[in-house]
Structures are given as C-alpha cells and as structure tokens.
Amino acid sequence: MVPPPPPGYPPYAGAAKPKKKRGLLIAAIALVVIMVLCVGGGAVAFLTLRNAENGEGAKEPAVAVDEFLTAVYKDRDATKAASRVCAASRDDKKIAAKVAEVQKYATEYQNPRFRWTSPKVDNQTGDRATVSTRVTMTTADEKVADQDLRFTVVQKTGWWVCEVA
C-alpha cells in the first residue's frame, strides 16, 4: 500500500483585496456639505445685510433732504452727509467730492452763503418720495447762483436720500 500523498498547500490567493474605507468617504462628503452650507449661509447673510441702514433716518422725506443739504452746504461735513444717504447709494468718495467742491467755492468766492427753499414733497408713494428744492449761493460781492435739485428719498428705518438730480 502506498501512503497517501502529503496534504497540498492551499492555492496562492494573490494580493489581499484592500478593505473599502467607507467611513472616510462618508466623512469627506459630510465635510463638503458642511462647507457648502457655511459658505452659502455666509454669502446670504452678506447680501442681506450689506444694504442695511445704520441708525435712524429722518421722520419725514423733506427733513431727510434738509439734513443732507445742511451737512453738505453749511457744515461741509462729508461723514455727516453720508449718514443721511441710503446704504444702496452711499458712495463716500462722491459725497466727499461734493463737499470738497462746496469748500472750494468758499475759497474762490467772497464769503459764499448757501440757502435753499423749504424742501417740498412732490410725490410720495409708500416708501418712496420725490422732494425738490432750489439751492442759492450768494457771495459778499452780490453774485448769485441758483440750482434746482430733485431728490429721491426712500423709507427703511426712517427716510434716507438715495438720489440727487
């Protein structure tokens, strides 16, 4: 009798298949979703709040115009003038340029004085109004210049000047 052959070696299985790391994949996807939500939420908050008005506007449209004109022509204060302008139209450089122009008149002309007619509300519909006035510059040597102005004023947290034409 022939002894049975020795037991064989198991067949070579090759390289072991790597285990799938599903936990890492799920964590990566969750991280991406969280980042998208944070960035999206931040963008929405920025867009919502960037036109928010700071402080209280004027109680009436004509008062908003009068306060704006006082800041520009009498006080010659760009910061104060900007505080009367709605956030959507507030351009500090343009406001400062207008105040600088008025200041320039003070050096070019003999004692210029600015006055304006009482601002008159021409049209008001809900939260928007059109206000007009005439600004007059008078100098010590009796030169006179007039300019008719029309303002668009909007109500948000009070009345704010948004456009001057």
Coordinates of C-alpha atoms in Angstrom, one line a residue:
M1 CA 0.0 0.0 0.0
V2 CA 1.1 3.3 -0.9
P3 CA 0.9 6.0 1.6
P4 CA -1.4 8.9 0.7
P5 CA 0.3 11.9 -0.7
P6 CA 1.0 14.6 1.7
P7 CA -1.6 17.3 2.0
G8 CA -1.1 20.1 -0.5
Y9 CA -0.6 23.7 0.1
P10 CA -3.6 25.9 -0.4
P11 CA -3.6 27.7 -3.8
Y12 CA -2.0 31.1 -3.9
A13 CA -4.7 33.7 -3.4
G14 CA -2.8 36.7 -4.7
A15 CA -2.7 40.1 -3.0
A16 CA -5.5 40.6 -0.5
K17 CA -8.2 43.0 -1.6
P18 CA -8.0 46.3 0.3
K19 CA -10.9 46.9 2.5
K20 CA -13.1 49.8 1.4
K21 CA -12.9 52.7 3.7
R22 CA -16.5 53.8 3.7
G23 CA -16.1 55.8 6.9
L24 CA -13.5 58.1 5.3
L25 CA -15.7 58.6 2.2
I26 CA -18.7 59.5 4.3
A27 CA -16.7 61.9 6.5
A28 CA -15.4 63.6 3.4
I29 CA -18.8 64.0 1.9
A30 CA -20.2 65.4 5.2
L31 CA -17.3 67.9 5.4
V32 CA -18.0 69.1 1.8
V33 CA -21.7 69.5 2.6
I34 CA -21.0 71.5 5.8
M35 CA -18.5 73.7 3.9
V36 CA -21.1 74.4 1.2
L37 CA -23.7 75.3 3.8
C38 CA -21.4 77.6 5.7
V39 CA -20.2 79.4 2.7
G40 CA -23.7 79.7 1.3
G41 CA -25.1 80.9 4.6
G42 CA -22.3 83.5 4.9
A43 CA -23.0 84.7 1.3
V44 CA -26.7 85.0 2.0
A45 CA -26.0 86.9 5.2
F46 CA -23.7 89.3 3.5
L47 CA -26.1 90.0 0.7
T48 CA -29.0 90.5 3.1
L49 CA -27.1 92.8 5.5
R50 CA -24.9 94.9 3.2
N51 CA -27.7 97.3 2.4
A52 CA -28.9 97.6 6.0
E53 CA -29.3 101.1 7.2
N54 CA -27.3 102.1 10.3
G55 CA -29.2 104.3 12.7
E56 CA -32.4 106.2 12.3
G57 CA -33.4 108.1 9.2
A58 CA -35.4 111.3 9.2
K59 CA -39.0 111.3 10.3
E60 CA -40.2 112.9 7.0
P61 CA -38.8 113.0 3.4
A62 CA -38.4 116.8 3.4
V63 CA -36.5 116.6 6.7
A64 CA -34.1 114.0 5.2
V65 CA -33.3 116.4 2.3
D66 CA -32.9 119.4 4.7
E67 CA -30.5 117.4 6.9
F68 CA -28.5 116.3 3.9
L69 CA -28.2 119.8 2.5
T70 CA -27.2 121.2 5.9
A71 CA -24.4 118.6 6.1
V72 CA -23.1 119.4 2.6
Y73 CA -23.6 123.2 2.3
K74 CA -23.5 124.6 5.9
D75 CA -21.5 122.1 7.9
R76 CA -19.4 120.9 5.0
D77 CA -19.1 117.5 6.6
A78 CA -18.9 114.5 4.3
T79 CA -19.3 112.0 7.1
K80 CA -22.5 113.7 8.3
A81 CA -23.8 113.9 4.8
A82 CA -23.1 110.2 4.2
S83 CA -25.1 109.4 7.3
R84 CA -28.2 110.8 5.6
V85 CA -27.8 108.7 2.4
C86 CA -29.3 105.3 2.0
A87 CA -26.8 102.4 2.1
A88 CA -27.6 101.3 -1.5
S89 CA -26.4 104.7 -2.9
R90 CA -23.8 105.7 -0.3
D91 CA -20.5 106.4 -2.1
D92 CA -18.2 108.1 0.4
K93 CA -15.8 109.3 -2.4
K94 CA -18.6 111.1 -4.4
I95 CA -20.0 112.6 -1.2
A96 CA -16.5 113.8 -0.1
A97 CA -16.0 115.2 -3.7
K98 CA -19.3 117.2 -3.4
V99 CA -18.3 118.6 0.0
A100 CA -14.8 119.5 -1.4
E101 CA -16.5 121.3 -4.3
V102 CA -18.5 123.4 -1.8
Q103 CA -15.4 124.0 0.2
K104 CA -13.7 125.2 -3.0
Y105 CA -16.4 127.8 -3.5
A106 CA -15.6 129.1 0.0
T107 CA -12.0 129.8 -1.2
E108 CA -12.8 131.1 -4.7
Y109 CA -15.7 133.4 -3.9
Q110 CA -16.0 136.2 -1.3
N111 CA -17.9 134.8 1.7
P112 CA -20.3 132.5 -0.2
R113 CA -23.5 131.7 1.7
F114 CA -25.8 128.8 0.8
R115 CA -29.5 128.7 1.4
W116 CA -32.4 126.7 0.0
T117 CA -36.1 126.8 -0.3
S118 CA -38.0 124.6 2.1
P119 CA -37.8 121.1 0.6
K120 CA -41.2 120.2 -1.0
V121 CA -42.5 116.7 -1.4
D122 CA -43.7 116.5 -5.0
N123 CA -44.7 112.8 -5.0
Q124 CA -44.9 110.2 -2.3
T125 CA -46.0 106.6 -2.8
G126 CA -45.5 104.2 0.1
D127 CA -41.8 104.0 1.0
R128 CA -40.6 106.3 -1.9
A129 CA -40.8 110.1 -2.3
T130 CA -39.6 112.8 -4.7
V131 CA -38.5 116.0 -3.0
S132 CA -37.5 119.2 -4.7
T133 CA -35.7 122.4 -3.6
R134 CA -33.7 125.3 -5.0
V135 CA -30.2 125.9 -3.7
T136 CA -29.0 129.5 -3.9
M137 CA -25.4 130.7 -3.4
T138 CA -24.9 134.3 -2.6
T139 CA -21.5 136.0 -2.3
A140 CA -20.4 139.1 -0.5
D141 CA -19.9 140.9 -3.8
E142 CA -23.5 140.2 -4.7
K143 CA -23.1 137.3 -7.1
V144 CA -26.0 134.9 -7.1
A145 CA -26.3 131.4 -8.5
D146 CA -29.3 129.1 -8.3
Q147 CA -29.6 125.3 -8.8
D148 CA -32.8 123.3 -8.8
L149 CA -32.4 119.9 -7.2
R150 CA -34.7 116.9 -7.1
F151 CA -34.1 114.1 -4.6
T152 CA -35.4 110.6 -4.4
V153 CA -35.9 109.6 -0.8
V154 CA -36.7 106.1 0.5
Q155 CA -38.0 104.9 3.8
K156 CA -36.4 102.0 5.6
T157 CA -35.5 102.8 9.2
G158 CA -36.7 106.4 8.6
W159 CA -36.2 108.5 5.4
W160 CA -32.9 108.4 3.5
V161 CA -31.7 110.4 0.5
C162 CA -30.9 107.9 -2.3
E163 CA -30.5 110.1 -5.4
V164 CA -29.9 113.7 -6.3
A165 CA -30.7 115.1 -9.7

